[in-house]
Amino acid sequence: MDRSTPVLVSKSGKSSDSKPGSKLDDLGFLELVPGNDPIVDIVAIHGLQGHREKSWMTDDGVCWLRHLLPSDLPNVRILSYGYDADTRSRECVSTQTLGRHADGFAYALSRERKDAPRRPIIFVAHDVGGIVLKSALVICHNQNLDSDCQLRNILVSTHGILFFGTPHFGLEGTTYHEVLNRLASVYMETTNIILKDLEDHSSELEHIQRLYASASEKISSIFFCEEYATSGISNLSEVNVPHHKAIIAGDRNATTIVLHANHRNLVRFTSKGNDNYRTVRYHLEAYVDHGPEAVCKEWVREDDCRNAAKGKSAPEPGVMPKPRPVPSRTYIERKNIEYLITQKLLQTGQGKRQPRCILYGLGGSGKTQLATKWIQDHEHNFSRVIFVDASSQQHLEADLERSIRSLGPEYAKMTWNDAVAYLDGKEKGWLLFFDNADSEKLELRPYLPGSVHGTILITTRNAHCNKYARDGAVHVGDLEDNEAVNLLHTIANVAPASDVESLKIVRELGMLALAITQAGAYIGNTRRLDTYLDTFHEHRDQLLRSKPEIDAEYAFSTYAAFDLFFKNLPENTQELLKLCASLHYSLIPIDLFRRSIQSEFSAYSMYLKDRLGGEEGRCYARMTAQLLLGAIRPIKDSNAWSWQLLPHVDRIPRSVQLESVAHALAFHELYNSVGNWKACQELLEPALTQLGQNEGQRNEDSLFVISRLADALQRDGQLSRAEKMQRDVLALRLEIHGEWHLDTISAMSNLADTLSRSGQLDEAETMARKVLTLRLEILGQRHPDTISATRNVAATLYRRGQLEEAEKMQREVLTQRVEILGKRHPDTISAMNSLAATLHKGGQLDEAEKLIREVLALRLEILGQRHPDTIVAVNNLATTLWKCDGDTWTTAS
């Protein structure tokens, strides 16, 4: 049976044959205008009790699609679709549901466009025609990529939709039923099959909308609403669709416009001078102008997806060599050491020995920075620079392997042994840079080519590495006076008239780069260079008495920095910390407070609270806040402690919680642990304002708070605000640190996640893959941040419907999470949930159910039953048990 032909029955149940002049002659597609070399198809679909031509026609016979639009858009083909949307008829009524009408429409349109399946489409839908259209696009979206894809062609080619008075969520009351009953008679065939699905908050409409939200991620829409209600409704063509029913709230790709018309005349225009027509024409012209280019880009992506699904995907891009670290923006020149490196590596004349240089010294002394800055300045002397992370044998071998495979596809199966042999034999003029070769157990000789046509540079904490270079060792130790002073001034962002005080500070700190950096950060915050040594000397004896037995030159300086930080805290906070330090470091039992209440302290405390007013009451509120601040701690095995503290924290006035930025951040951590995103915003927004007034938005503290606020907004569903903040943070991070800084990459990762959740999947995937590449190169494959980057790429692929690739990556992430973090870690549980979602959507319901039950059990135990992520897990389990469509799965956690 032709899918576009409805089944027709009479009251007696007998089929009705079409006759000449029958309404059946007006079903299917009618080409209103062929267009001159059309570049776009406009496809119109009418609503309830409608007609493929008369629905768009005024009482005096003007059909704007046929008579007005062609002269304004001559290169557009205009089609109109007719289906039996009658609920009463003297001839016959259809038994088709909305879903079957949609199925017939989709297949009929596919046949109509068989000669131009990739031509852009703009849909014009009136009333229930919009519901049929949405359902049809869902059907197209669900077609498998490895099928003939005739229906998917429609979805990919859809550029825009104009909805006119579409009741997306049904109609209020029983308007349709009342009208139907009023008009029904013994002379008319009637049906309520369609009407049942149009009731207010219809489950069928909600189901269609839920699926359509995923199918329409890249489709722009306009919701045209009626300004006037029709009074004295006498037939179904004169119903009213209120504004809130005619729009889809939260649709990021949609615009809402009110036309000066009632429901019937939303799609009837008398002339080109009609204001409503001019409005509609303006938006159609914009769609026609931009449609071909936009749809062309969609088809490029679609072709890639189809090829991948059929096993014809393009080969992976070539392996890229590992980039070396970049010098810090605060790099301080150390000319003596830089000169020695040049002397060792850039030998003049024909050398009989391979040039080698070993930079050795304490961790944090600046060896890597020296090496990368020297390479940056002298790179033109080498044919190729190869960076190798020598912190472990595994990383070293992987990077050497990568270095040779990056040369081309013919080297795709080469190993690290081949890389060493290649440098020894075929290539000349290279520089091989081994960074962080610190382990005493690592024997470097097998990895060092011996060719005199290459050069080797090594950084290490291990002085025994000097054996690898005859006369090539360079010790990286204390800074020179001018270097130390420049470093202090650069970090502190100060430019004093004299260096006298600065020289005293750096010499006091032993000329050690790490200690000077900490001192510079402290001075930058306090803006007091002149008092630093006084503060340092004030606590010298105490620090010396508590000096740990650590064989490191900078241990004392590190403790000094912590002490200065402590002394910079508010006095009350210091006293609280001292009190907590006097107790055992394990959990301070809540029973101390509970027993006080049981001994009638509760009534007495109520009396005290009533008696304490004004500043005295505020003073005690501050003391209580201090007590609670000492008790707040990060979630580990469970947030049960946070739930116990929550009632007490809630009794602290928000103004007291906000008296210090540090306190606001601590209280935010508690609210974040229990999923109270509103409270997080109420704490972070004023804290950000305070930081901005004191330090400006470019300060690291401000950027940290903005990032946390954006995270709270994202978790609360406020994706637009979160995206704006994250874009601002990323722009500042790029400006301040550059692309390779870990803080910049984290900002990029946060933005990519928000873009993915808000449906901006192209930009999200590009950014997430970039984050993954950077973290792989900087941190290695098993670092938690690299694993998180893999998870984010997989999440975007899931939202794209590329389930096979998403599942593969998610299984890898889960395995690594379990190995590194353990099964109870929040990130492991999140990985488990993501994999379960993909399995569910792919129809692997048994495994999905098993995983989500485990997720729910862990979240109940760790987060408690009231946490939003636990509630999400309950919903996901219920969805799986009911075997609903995968798109209903919640992945916000």
XYZ file of N, CA and C in Angstrom, residues 533-546 556 560 563-564 566-568 574:
66
model
N 60.086 41.502 54.264
C 61.127 40.923 55.117
C 60.789 41.056 56.595
N 60.125 42.144 56.969
C 59.712 42.284 58.369
C 58.768 41.154 58.748
N 57.825 40.852 57.867
C 56.875 39.763 58.130
C 57.601 38.424 58.168
N 58.548 38.257 57.247
C 59.308 37.013 57.185
C 60.143 36.810 58.456
N 60.836 37.855 58.892
C 61.708 37.754 60.074
C 60.908 37.561 61.358
N 59.718 38.092 61.387
C 58.888 38.021 62.594
C 58.630 36.580 63.019
N 58.580 35.678 62.055
C 58.238 34.284 62.359
C 59.393 33.321 62.111
N 60.597 33.859 61.939
C 61.721 33.013 61.584
C 61.980 31.919 62.622
N 62.000 32.293 63.871
C 62.320 31.309 64.906
C 61.297 30.181 64.944
N 60.043 30.556 64.846
C 58.985 29.530 64.868
C 59.127 28.588 63.675
N 59.417 29.124 62.503
C 59.573 28.293 61.317
C 60.789 27.377 61.431
N 61.869 27.902 61.987
C 63.066 27.085 62.134
C 62.830 25.925 63.094
N 62.059 26.190 64.173
C 61.770 25.122 65.134
C 60.935 24.016 64.500
N 60.081 24.380 63.560
C 59.194 23.381 62.945
C 59.700 22.891 61.603
N 62.686 25.266 53.479
C 62.413 26.349 54.411
C 61.634 27.468 53.725
N 58.005 29.040 54.704
C 57.857 30.473 54.943
C 56.670 31.027 54.164
N 53.503 30.089 55.890
C 53.315 30.850 57.121
C 52.801 32.259 56.828
N 53.383 32.883 55.795
C 52.924 34.213 55.445
C 51.470 34.187 54.995
N 49.213 32.047 56.023
C 48.409 31.841 57.230
C 48.220 33.154 57.985
N 49.300 33.898 58.159
C 49.221 35.143 58.907
C 48.399 36.200 58.194
N 48.164 35.999 56.908
C 47.356 36.961 56.149
C 45.862 36.670 56.273
N 42.187 32.284 61.918
C 43.397 31.717 62.516
C 43.081 31.023 63.840
